[in-house]
XYZ file of C-alpha atoms in Angstrom:
674
model
C 101.159 75.951 67.390
C 104.389 74.317 66.228
C 106.989 73.874 68.958
C 110.099 75.940 68.288
C 113.372 75.108 69.987
C 114.792 78.548 70.577
C 117.889 77.027 72.178
C 118.978 75.838 68.723
C 119.548 79.493 67.831
C 122.066 79.872 70.661
C 125.744 79.258 70.036
C 127.099 77.490 73.156
C 130.597 78.690 72.339
C 129.531 82.308 72.841
C 127.885 81.731 76.197
C 129.531 81.823 79.599
C 128.409 79.014 81.897
C 128.245 79.662 85.635
C 128.002 76.594 87.830
C 126.353 77.191 91.196
C 126.392 74.387 93.705
C 123.528 74.050 96.133
C 122.387 71.704 98.836
C 119.033 70.090 98.094
C 118.803 68.319 101.455
C 116.961 70.961 103.425
C 114.016 69.101 104.948
C 114.451 68.755 108.738
C 112.598 65.676 109.936
C 113.977 65.306 113.462
C 112.137 67.714 115.782
C 114.797 67.743 118.516
C 117.561 68.239 115.990
C 115.657 71.110 114.393
C 115.145 72.867 117.728
C 118.803 72.505 118.582
C 119.954 73.869 115.224
C 118.137 77.194 115.329
C 117.419 79.916 117.795
C 113.958 81.397 118.241
C 113.401 83.701 115.217
C 113.625 87.381 115.926
C 110.575 89.579 115.266
C 110.713 90.551 111.604
C 109.233 93.710 110.135
C 107.817 91.807 107.178
C 105.896 89.227 109.228
C 102.801 91.446 109.211
C 102.865 92.183 105.481
C 100.391 89.448 104.663
C 98.523 89.581 107.983
C 95.220 90.123 106.193
C 95.940 87.727 103.345
C 96.826 84.819 105.637
C 94.247 85.492 108.318
C 92.197 82.440 107.440
C 93.798 79.322 105.943
C 91.432 76.525 105.037
C 93.021 73.213 105.957
C 89.990 71.033 105.263
C 90.189 68.466 102.453
C 88.096 69.143 99.385
C 85.552 66.462 100.321
C 84.698 68.225 103.603
C 84.304 71.728 102.235
C 80.737 71.219 101.101
C 79.645 70.415 104.651
C 80.607 73.811 106.009
C 77.773 76.287 106.568
C 80.199 79.173 106.327
C 83.439 79.479 104.433
C 85.836 81.937 106.097
C 88.460 81.484 103.380
C 87.737 84.166 100.772
C 89.548 84.911 97.527
C 90.571 88.316 98.853
C 92.450 86.689 101.732
C 94.378 84.251 99.528
C 97.920 84.560 98.166
C 97.785 82.627 94.923
C 100.276 81.452 92.349
C 99.702 84.401 89.990
C 100.404 86.922 92.776
C 103.736 85.248 93.536
C 104.766 85.086 89.884
C 103.777 88.743 89.402
C 105.924 89.741 92.394
C 108.836 87.715 90.983
C 108.387 89.276 87.533
C 108.409 92.800 88.980
C 111.755 92.111 90.626
C 113.055 90.543 87.414
C 111.910 93.622 85.502
C 113.757 95.932 87.887
C 116.949 93.890 87.595
C 116.726 93.762 83.820
C 117.315 97.504 83.398
C 119.176 98.106 86.678
C 122.432 100.044 86.488
C 125.767 98.256 86.512
C 127.990 98.687 89.576
C 130.139 101.775 90.053
C 133.284 100.137 88.642
C 132.051 100.570 85.038
C 134.319 102.976 83.199
C 132.047 103.978 80.312
C 129.525 106.023 82.274
C 128.544 109.385 80.768
C 130.546 112.300 82.136
C 127.483 114.416 82.896
C 125.974 111.886 85.288
C 125.656 112.932 88.931
C 127.845 110.593 90.995
C 125.458 110.390 93.958
C 122.491 109.269 91.858
C 123.943 107.363 88.934
C 126.674 105.357 90.645
C 124.730 104.340 93.715
C 124.567 100.587 94.115
C 121.244 98.886 94.492
C 120.477 98.048 98.145
C 121.425 94.506 99.087
C 118.995 92.619 101.285
C 120.738 90.614 103.978
C 118.056 88.080 104.770
C 120.132 84.905 105.055
C 120.230 84.620 108.847
C 116.637 85.615 109.510
C 115.374 83.621 106.545
C 117.067 80.451 107.714
C 115.782 80.942 111.255
C 112.202 81.441 110.133
C 112.356 78.532 107.692
C 113.680 76.265 110.427
C 110.921 77.502 112.723
C 108.365 76.683 110.014
C 109.775 73.151 109.737
C 109.393 72.767 113.502
C 105.745 73.785 113.186
C 105.368 71.261 110.387
C 106.849 68.511 112.564
C 104.400 69.492 115.326
C 101.572 69.251 112.753
C 100.743 72.942 113.101
C 100.274 73.294 109.377
C 98.264 76.531 109.424
C 100.942 78.380 111.419
C 103.680 76.955 109.206
C 101.922 78.168 106.054
C 101.394 81.626 107.532
C 105.072 81.844 108.445
C 106.157 80.889 104.917
C 103.697 83.135 103.112
C 104.895 86.114 105.156
C 108.388 85.618 103.682
C 107.492 85.387 99.998
C 107.630 89.087 99.167
C 110.970 89.496 100.942
C 112.530 86.351 99.464
C 110.752 85.649 96.159
C 113.654 83.552 94.807
C 114.097 81.115 97.708
C 113.576 77.607 96.340
C 113.688 76.163 99.878
C 110.696 78.326 100.812
C 108.612 77.162 97.844
C 109.577 73.528 98.399
C 108.458 73.704 102.032
C 105.181 75.328 100.983
C 104.634 72.612 98.372
C 105.046 69.903 101.008
C 102.685 71.701 103.396
C 99.981 72.112 100.751
C 100.372 68.462 99.824
C 99.812 67.439 103.441
C 96.587 69.451 103.783
C 95.232 67.981 100.556
C 95.620 70.984 98.248
C 97.226 69.189 95.298
C 96.910 72.134 92.903
C 98.683 74.500 95.302
C 101.387 71.914 95.922
C 101.944 71.503 92.173
C 102.255 75.243 91.600
C 104.685 75.793 94.471
C 106.744 72.787 93.391
C 106.951 74.255 89.901
C 108.117 77.596 91.314
C 110.705 75.854 93.496
C 112.134 74.066 90.462
C 112.504 77.356 88.613
C 114.218 79.111 91.531
C 116.981 76.536 92.041
C 120.355 78.058 91.032
C 121.590 75.854 88.188
C 123.988 75.896 85.260
C 123.207 77.032 81.731
C 122.830 73.458 80.475
C 120.113 72.740 83.033
C 118.295 75.977 82.160
C 118.376 75.067 78.465
C 116.953 71.634 79.254
C 114.122 73.154 81.296
C 113.557 75.701 78.533
C 113.172 73.001 75.884
C 110.646 71.187 78.065
C 108.668 74.403 78.581
C 108.620 75.153 74.850
C 107.544 71.628 73.963
C 104.567 71.991 76.290
C 103.781 75.505 74.965
C 104.433 76.950 78.434
C 105.734 80.305 77.186
C 105.214 81.969 80.546
C 107.794 79.692 82.188
C 109.959 79.980 79.088
C 110.098 83.757 79.507
C 111.370 83.383 83.081
C 114.012 80.888 81.967
C 115.113 83.144 79.110
C 115.557 85.906 81.670
C 118.007 83.658 83.520
C 119.902 82.952 80.297
C 120.187 86.662 79.507
C 121.623 87.356 82.947
C 124.221 84.630 82.376
C 125.257 86.219 79.077
C 124.473 89.948 79.175
C 126.248 90.727 75.890
C 124.441 88.235 73.642
C 122.245 90.464 71.470
C 120.627 87.600 69.547
C 119.633 85.932 72.803
C 117.918 89.146 73.860
C 116.030 89.260 70.548
C 114.509 85.833 71.168
C 113.757 86.760 74.785
C 111.880 89.877 73.659
C 109.853 87.828 71.153
C 108.825 85.426 73.931
C 107.775 88.333 76.188
C 105.783 89.863 73.332
C 104.065 86.502 72.811
C 102.979 86.310 76.477
C 102.011 90.030 76.340
C 104.206 91.079 79.266
C 104.831 94.649 78.137
C 106.758 95.940 81.148
C 109.263 93.099 81.164
C 109.608 93.384 77.404
C 110.510 97.071 77.707
C 113.011 96.220 80.451
C 114.568 93.553 78.219
C 114.840 96.048 75.345
C 116.593 98.489 77.656
C 119.071 95.789 78.712
C 119.656 94.802 75.069
C 120.680 98.387 74.272
C 123.442 98.023 76.849
C 124.591 94.877 75.032
C 124.639 96.545 71.579
C 128.153 97.988 71.917
C 129.370 97.205 68.400
C 129.456 100.182 65.969
C 127.100 98.460 63.518
C 124.334 98.523 66.174
C 124.464 102.311 66.703
C 121.490 103.336 64.541
C 119.360 100.395 65.631
C 120.185 100.977 69.297
C 119.312 104.679 69.021
C 115.918 104.025 67.444
C 115.214 101.277 69.986
C 116.203 103.525 72.915
C 113.912 106.352 71.760
C 110.928 104.088 71.122
C 111.397 102.150 74.366
C 111.754 105.332 76.432
C 108.608 106.829 74.900
C 106.613 103.663 75.661
C 107.929 103.657 79.226
C 106.873 107.276 79.677
C 103.343 106.332 78.610
C 103.295 103.659 81.332
C 104.714 106.070 83.957
C 107.991 104.120 84.035
C 110.022 107.338 84.119
C 112.980 105.855 85.967
C 113.160 103.013 83.444
C 113.049 105.522 80.569
C 115.988 107.382 82.091
C 118.041 104.189 82.398
C 117.135 103.178 78.844
C 118.354 106.440 77.326
C 121.482 106.451 79.464
C 122.292 102.925 78.273
C 122.563 104.320 74.761
C 124.673 107.274 75.971
C 127.243 104.973 77.582
C 127.389 102.538 74.643
C 127.355 105.061 71.762
C 128.224 108.557 73.070
C 128.990 109.738 69.517
C 125.388 109.005 68.460
C 123.805 111.537 70.830
C 122.365 114.470 68.881
C 120.208 117.486 69.836
C 116.893 115.608 69.518
C 118.195 112.834 71.764
C 119.409 115.396 74.331
C 115.977 117.044 74.244
C 114.258 113.719 75.021
C 116.751 112.855 77.770
C 116.358 116.244 79.457
C 112.569 115.848 79.192
C 112.876 112.672 81.246
C 115.059 114.487 83.791
C 112.385 117.193 84.079
C 109.788 114.550 84.912
C 112.126 113.340 87.670
C 112.863 116.944 88.750
C 116.583 116.225 88.410
C 117.773 119.732 87.543
C 121.447 118.968 88.190
C 121.360 116.218 85.570
C 119.689 118.573 83.064
C 122.430 121.165 83.394
C 125.228 118.570 83.305
C 123.753 117.033 80.170
C 123.506 120.416 78.448
C 127.091 121.273 79.412
C 128.490 118.045 77.960
C 126.206 117.514 74.952
C 124.924 121.000 73.986
C 128.047 123.139 74.563
C 126.455 125.224 77.307
C 129.002 126.936 79.552
C 128.409 128.146 83.098
C 130.719 130.404 85.084
C 131.387 131.398 88.644
C 132.942 134.598 89.961
C 135.959 135.986 88.076
C 134.785 134.214 84.911
C 136.001 130.744 85.886
C 134.207 127.991 83.943
C 132.378 125.363 85.993
C 132.665 121.714 84.976
C 131.753 119.870 88.173
C 128.324 119.509 89.712
C 129.670 120.384 93.181
C 130.339 123.969 91.989
C 126.803 124.634 90.719
C 125.753 126.658 93.809
C 128.317 129.307 92.843
C 127.003 129.963 89.294
C 127.023 133.646 88.362
C 126.628 133.581 84.564
C 126.270 131.311 81.546
C 126.687 131.283 77.777
C 124.927 129.333 75.036
C 125.681 128.630 71.354
C 123.978 130.956 68.892
C 122.377 128.074 66.998
C 121.063 126.326 70.117
C 117.445 125.084 69.572
C 114.705 126.872 71.475
C 113.618 123.577 73.062
C 117.029 123.193 74.705
C 116.990 126.845 75.766
C 113.754 126.178 77.642
C 115.391 123.162 79.321
C 118.300 125.361 80.421
C 115.796 127.889 81.746
C 114.042 125.212 83.818
C 117.361 123.849 85.119
C 118.479 127.275 86.358
C 115.090 127.914 87.983
C 115.179 124.521 89.678
C 118.713 125.146 90.945
C 117.665 128.448 92.521
C 118.725 131.031 89.927
C 115.412 132.503 88.650
C 116.956 135.950 88.151
C 119.397 134.611 85.545
C 116.793 133.431 83.023
C 115.251 136.720 81.885
C 116.887 136.661 78.442
C 115.797 133.049 77.946
C 112.241 133.960 78.943
C 112.293 136.838 76.463
C 113.201 134.437 73.658
C 110.333 132.099 74.586
C 107.791 134.931 74.783
C 108.871 136.345 71.413
C 108.339 132.934 69.797
C 105.385 131.842 71.916
C 103.235 131.096 68.865
C 105.548 128.195 68.050
C 106.778 127.281 71.533
C 103.733 127.670 73.764
C 104.270 124.234 75.358
C 107.730 125.310 76.491
C 106.186 128.407 78.091
C 103.838 126.208 80.116
C 106.691 123.900 81.172
C 108.704 126.871 82.439
C 105.626 128.117 84.326
C 105.202 124.692 85.947
C 108.834 124.807 87.100
C 108.273 128.264 88.576
C 105.201 126.915 90.387
C 107.102 123.935 91.823
C 109.818 126.246 93.154
C 107.276 128.624 94.734
C 107.686 131.568 92.326
C 103.949 131.990 91.769
C 103.996 135.540 90.372
C 106.401 134.591 87.591
C 104.429 131.415 86.895
C 101.228 133.477 86.559
C 102.947 135.812 84.105
C 104.130 132.923 81.915
C 100.741 131.159 82.017
C 98.910 134.322 80.992
C 101.237 134.572 77.974
C 100.473 130.954 77.081
C 96.693 131.173 77.622
C 96.593 134.175 75.275
C 97.338 131.674 72.496
C 94.191 129.885 71.343
C 95.862 126.453 71.284
C 96.874 126.776 74.942
C 93.520 128.089 76.172
C 92.873 124.703 77.787
C 91.342 123.512 81.037
C 94.726 122.163 82.154
C 96.415 125.555 81.868
C 93.520 127.365 83.534
C 93.756 124.930 86.424
C 97.502 125.577 86.712
C 96.735 129.282 86.799
C 94.154 128.782 89.555
C 96.663 126.776 91.606
C 99.221 129.551 91.200
C 96.706 132.142 92.450
C 95.976 129.800 95.348
C 99.674 129.515 96.153
C 99.996 133.297 95.976
C 96.984 133.563 98.332
C 95.032 135.693 95.869
C 91.626 134.370 96.948
C 89.329 136.308 94.608
C 91.435 135.577 91.515
C 91.709 131.902 92.500
C 87.926 131.538 92.911
C 87.253 133.242 89.573
C 89.808 131.058 87.804
C 88.480 127.838 89.366
C 84.980 128.814 88.222
C 86.306 129.134 84.658
C 87.834 125.667 85.002
C 84.488 124.194 86.133
C 82.615 125.916 83.311
C 85.008 124.612 80.680
C 84.750 121.010 81.918
C 81.567 120.546 83.922
C 81.828 116.786 84.385
C 85.453 116.632 85.566
C 85.146 115.723 89.257
C 88.900 115.969 89.783
C 88.810 119.692 89.051
C 85.775 120.066 91.288
C 87.621 118.301 94.105
C 90.570 120.701 93.762
C 88.163 123.653 93.924
C 86.394 122.161 96.956
C 89.717 121.635 98.741
C 90.542 125.307 98.218
C 87.098 126.416 99.410
C 87.466 124.289 102.550
C 90.849 125.853 103.209
C 89.396 129.370 103.191
C 86.357 128.376 105.268
C 83.600 128.027 102.632
C 82.435 124.599 103.822
C 78.882 124.682 102.485
C 80.072 125.714 99.021
C 82.784 123.036 99.079
C 80.223 120.313 99.839
C 77.909 121.612 97.149
C 80.580 121.706 94.438
C 81.438 117.974 94.717
C 77.997 116.590 95.514
C 77.204 114.345 92.496
C 74.264 114.910 90.211
C 72.146 111.700 90.260
C 70.851 112.451 86.763
C 74.258 111.848 85.205
C 74.208 108.135 86.107
C 77.926 108.191 86.965
C 79.742 108.801 90.239
C 83.468 109.186 90.823
C 84.021 106.839 93.769
C 87.159 108.594 94.987
C 85.538 112.053 94.939
C 82.496 110.638 96.739
C 84.787 109.222 99.424
C 86.463 112.626 99.806
C 82.989 114.168 100.128
C 82.277 111.809 103.041
C 85.521 112.811 104.741
C 84.811 116.503 104.142
C 81.389 116.241 105.780
C 82.811 114.177 108.653
C 85.529 116.739 109.401
C 83.010 119.547 109.862
C 80.040 117.569 111.180
C 78.565 118.414 114.573
C 76.025 116.170 116.291
C 72.841 117.695 117.766
C 73.129 118.809 121.382
C 71.582 121.270 123.788
C 73.757 124.061 122.421
C 73.836 123.032 118.759
C 71.252 121.845 116.270
C 73.851 119.850 114.378
C 75.742 120.783 111.236
C 76.390 118.781 108.073
C 75.039 115.614 109.715
C 72.448 114.844 107.056
C 74.987 115.641 104.313
C 77.368 113.095 105.840
C 74.671 110.413 106.098
C 73.559 110.949 102.509
C 77.141 110.933 101.195
C 77.999 107.652 102.956
C 74.787 105.956 101.842
C 75.464 107.012 98.246
C 78.998 105.616 98.469
C 77.701 102.280 99.793
C 75.398 101.866 96.793
C 78.482 100.688 94.928
C 78.599 97.395 96.830
C 75.458 97.214 99.027
C 72.126 95.817 97.834
C 69.343 98.335 98.381
C 66.574 95.993 99.510
C 63.069 97.380 99.158
C 61.466 95.970 102.297
C 62.171 93.960 105.450
C 60.318 91.005 103.939
C 62.781 90.883 101.044
C 65.750 90.933 103.407
C 64.319 88.250 105.701
C 63.676 86.061 102.663
C 67.316 86.301 101.597
C 68.538 85.803 105.149
C 66.474 82.622 105.565
C 68.614 80.993 102.861
C 71.638 81.126 105.169
C 70.242 78.113 106.968
C 70.725 76.186 103.725
C 73.988 77.362 102.169
C 75.941 80.563 102.786
C 77.988 80.287 99.571
C 74.806 80.163 97.506
C 73.534 83.292 99.250
C 76.797 85.146 98.575
C 76.445 84.399 94.863
C 72.815 85.521 94.921
C 73.687 88.792 96.690
C 76.482 89.502 94.188
C 74.004 89.046 91.355
C 71.405 91.265 93.044
C 73.916 94.066 93.649
C 75.125 94.023 90.038
C 71.607 93.961 88.598
C 70.158 96.628 90.893
C 73.000 99.137 90.565
C 71.491 102.114 88.731
C 74.596 104.311 88.969
C 77.964 103.553 87.417
C 80.843 103.929 89.896
C 84.497 104.362 89.008
C 87.228 102.139 90.415
C 88.255 103.260 93.927
C 91.816 104.014 94.998
C 91.054 103.865 98.713
C 90.895 100.552 100.582
C 87.902 98.604 101.855
C 89.097 99.308 105.394
C 88.631 103.031 104.734
C 85.004 102.497 103.768
C 84.446 100.199 106.737
C 85.581 102.978 109.050
C 82.810 105.145 107.560
C 80.373 102.292 108.213
C 81.426 102.166 111.875
C 81.196 105.953 112.188
C 77.654 106.002 110.782
C 76.720 103.072 113.035
C 77.865 104.985 116.125
C 75.954 108.109 115.034
C 72.646 106.268 114.538
C 73.110 104.441 117.827
C 73.960 107.576 119.840
C 71.021 109.497 118.311
C 68.685 106.514 118.932
C 67.707 106.321 115.273
C 67.223 102.571 115.563
C 65.285 101.864 112.322
C 68.044 103.532 110.292
C 70.621 101.694 112.397
C 69.047 98.347 111.587
C 68.801 99.148 107.885
C 72.474 100.186 107.853
C 73.703 96.890 109.314
C 71.369 94.957 106.973
C 73.028 96.718 104.029
C 76.473 96.019 105.489
C 75.514 92.363 105.838
C 74.557 92.248 102.131
C 77.650 94.165 100.995
C 79.927 92.489 98.461
C 82.903 94.509 99.740
C 82.405 93.659 103.435
C 81.832 89.962 102.743
C 85.184 88.828 104.152
C 85.959 87.233 107.476
C 87.419 90.218 109.311
C 84.195 92.201 108.752
C 81.491 89.519 108.820
C 81.715 88.616 112.503
C 81.599 92.259 113.557
C 78.618 92.998 111.305
C 76.700 89.995 112.648
C 77.173 91.118 116.216
C 76.001 94.599 115.241
C 72.946 93.100 113.529
C 71.929 91.406 116.766
C 72.372 94.648 118.712
C 70.463 96.669 116.092
C 67.570 94.187 115.981
C 67.297 94.238 119.744
C 67.404 98.032 119.961
C 64.709 98.226 117.283
C 62.633 95.704 119.299
C 62.666 92.978 116.635
C 62.784 90.050 119.054
C 61.917 87.125 116.772
C 64.372 88.032 113.951
C 66.998 88.595 116.643
C 66.491 85.101 118.027
C 66.603 83.551 114.532
C 69.867 85.271 113.669
C 71.517 84.282 116.939
C 70.435 80.671 116.367
C 71.681 80.543 112.753
C 75.085 81.935 113.645
C 75.571 79.788 116.700
C 75.378 82.508 119.316
C 74.462 81.242 122.741
C 71.357 82.690 124.372
C 73.455 83.688 127.371
C 75.441 86.000 125.131
C 72.227 87.468 123.771
C 71.002 87.975 127.342
C 74.250 89.817 128.139
C 73.464 92.194 125.299
C 69.983 92.729 126.727
C 71.430 93.423 130.173
C 73.782 95.993 128.653
C 70.759 97.696 127.117
C 68.985 97.797 130.491
């Protein structure tokens, strides 16, 4: 690809240059001087953020890594270069379409002061950051490199733009022999140094010559923040972001460019860009960004706001449940008038609680009438919207979606009877006879505590979409609430013939069985115990190899004497090849599933079901999810206990020998059993 010097397209005369001086001499080499210059760092709330990620730091040179029988430094525990850049980009994206400070005079009149003029929170980390950095340098001088790295990594998310932090990390990684990590952190440190525009342009040219468009995008972001009104600069920046396929930052840059397009000749282009950008943001659930994008156009070209634009803007406010902003927007841009007692017109948001009446233009679109209806319901005036509801019902064939939106607002505000009435009107239309609307109706009956109607409606939902486990989970939650536990378990138990399992629903099934499970005792035979065991074992099939016999497991385990990394790769391959059921991506954490593992372990142990106990820990040992340091040691100890309880003496001795357990420790376990 031909190198393009984008800086040639920039007119230096149009760009403001900000010089920022900085001190590059920040390495403390004298240990006594360092201790004297800083107090002991105070406990920081963010020191535990990366407790799991920095639990194990491998300080061995590359040449010694092959000699280790076990590698406790897993990919899941590492904080790599891409993670840091992604965190930095997220903050850059937020700043790109952040609101200006409250001194700006061209804000729209209908904006709520408390929400739209609030300044972004400022993080005051200077004192604590300097203390912790100095403490890390002391650890470096004492050759405690692992502790120094942990201290620095814990600060990255709170101070992602500190070049001193990245420089210190680069030097630490260089000392321990990790040249690649040192190079990446040194590159980040160079990019974070506050410099002038000329230096940024020089770095940008070097990045473009080497086809490093990722770094070029970060540098262009700095240039745009130096000159926020340069539209052409934003155009090039957006092209670079499109080239590196960073959609979220590109949308943020487009939103910021709209704010820069203040000239009258940009009005039509800015309007089209604002609408398209907001719609794309809504698809990505960036609702707050969509709101800022549309408001940027309102403040730059207030005369370009028409009824369709107001409809889109109020739609965004509905998603944010900002009913005050909806009404203010309609008052300013749609000629809606609201009154308080004695016919006094209300213009300020503070007077909204005293609304007694309203008036609307005769030619007001039905879409905006529905938005006014939702705003009044959300503000606590459901009795004032009867004439608006009548209009929607009369034209429901053409505005059925608006009927559903009004019903959803009623449901959110707790007016379930009115929501049911509106949904029944919508469902009577063939186009709106959908599973989504039936589910809304069932939830309204549930909120109204109409049990029979809710059950009947949920059954219709299940019949219309048999394979939707989300709907089944909602039905099961309702059944559990009214005491139908057996039916709730049955409704979300997966059908093995489908070949697919929703991992999140299966996890909820495990929790449901656990909540109502009772272990066998003299007074009770036990309830839902077998359902819980089966549900957990099905969930573990996602990441546990289902070995067919003890001989197969012992054969795999014998390889640990040779090379543990090789065995991990072999187990991963076995799990992927033997998985007969397709599982969806989970939203819960691995720790949540490990708690289920521990619960099932305790049950088997207390009920003296030792063969099942041993098989459980064998599966946990061969789990791809539990194959990280904070689980492995615990599982190994449980394997020794399970083998002993199941009277497998020789395998027990072999495992203790492979993992370096002393026989005295094994004897202590035996004494505990006696």
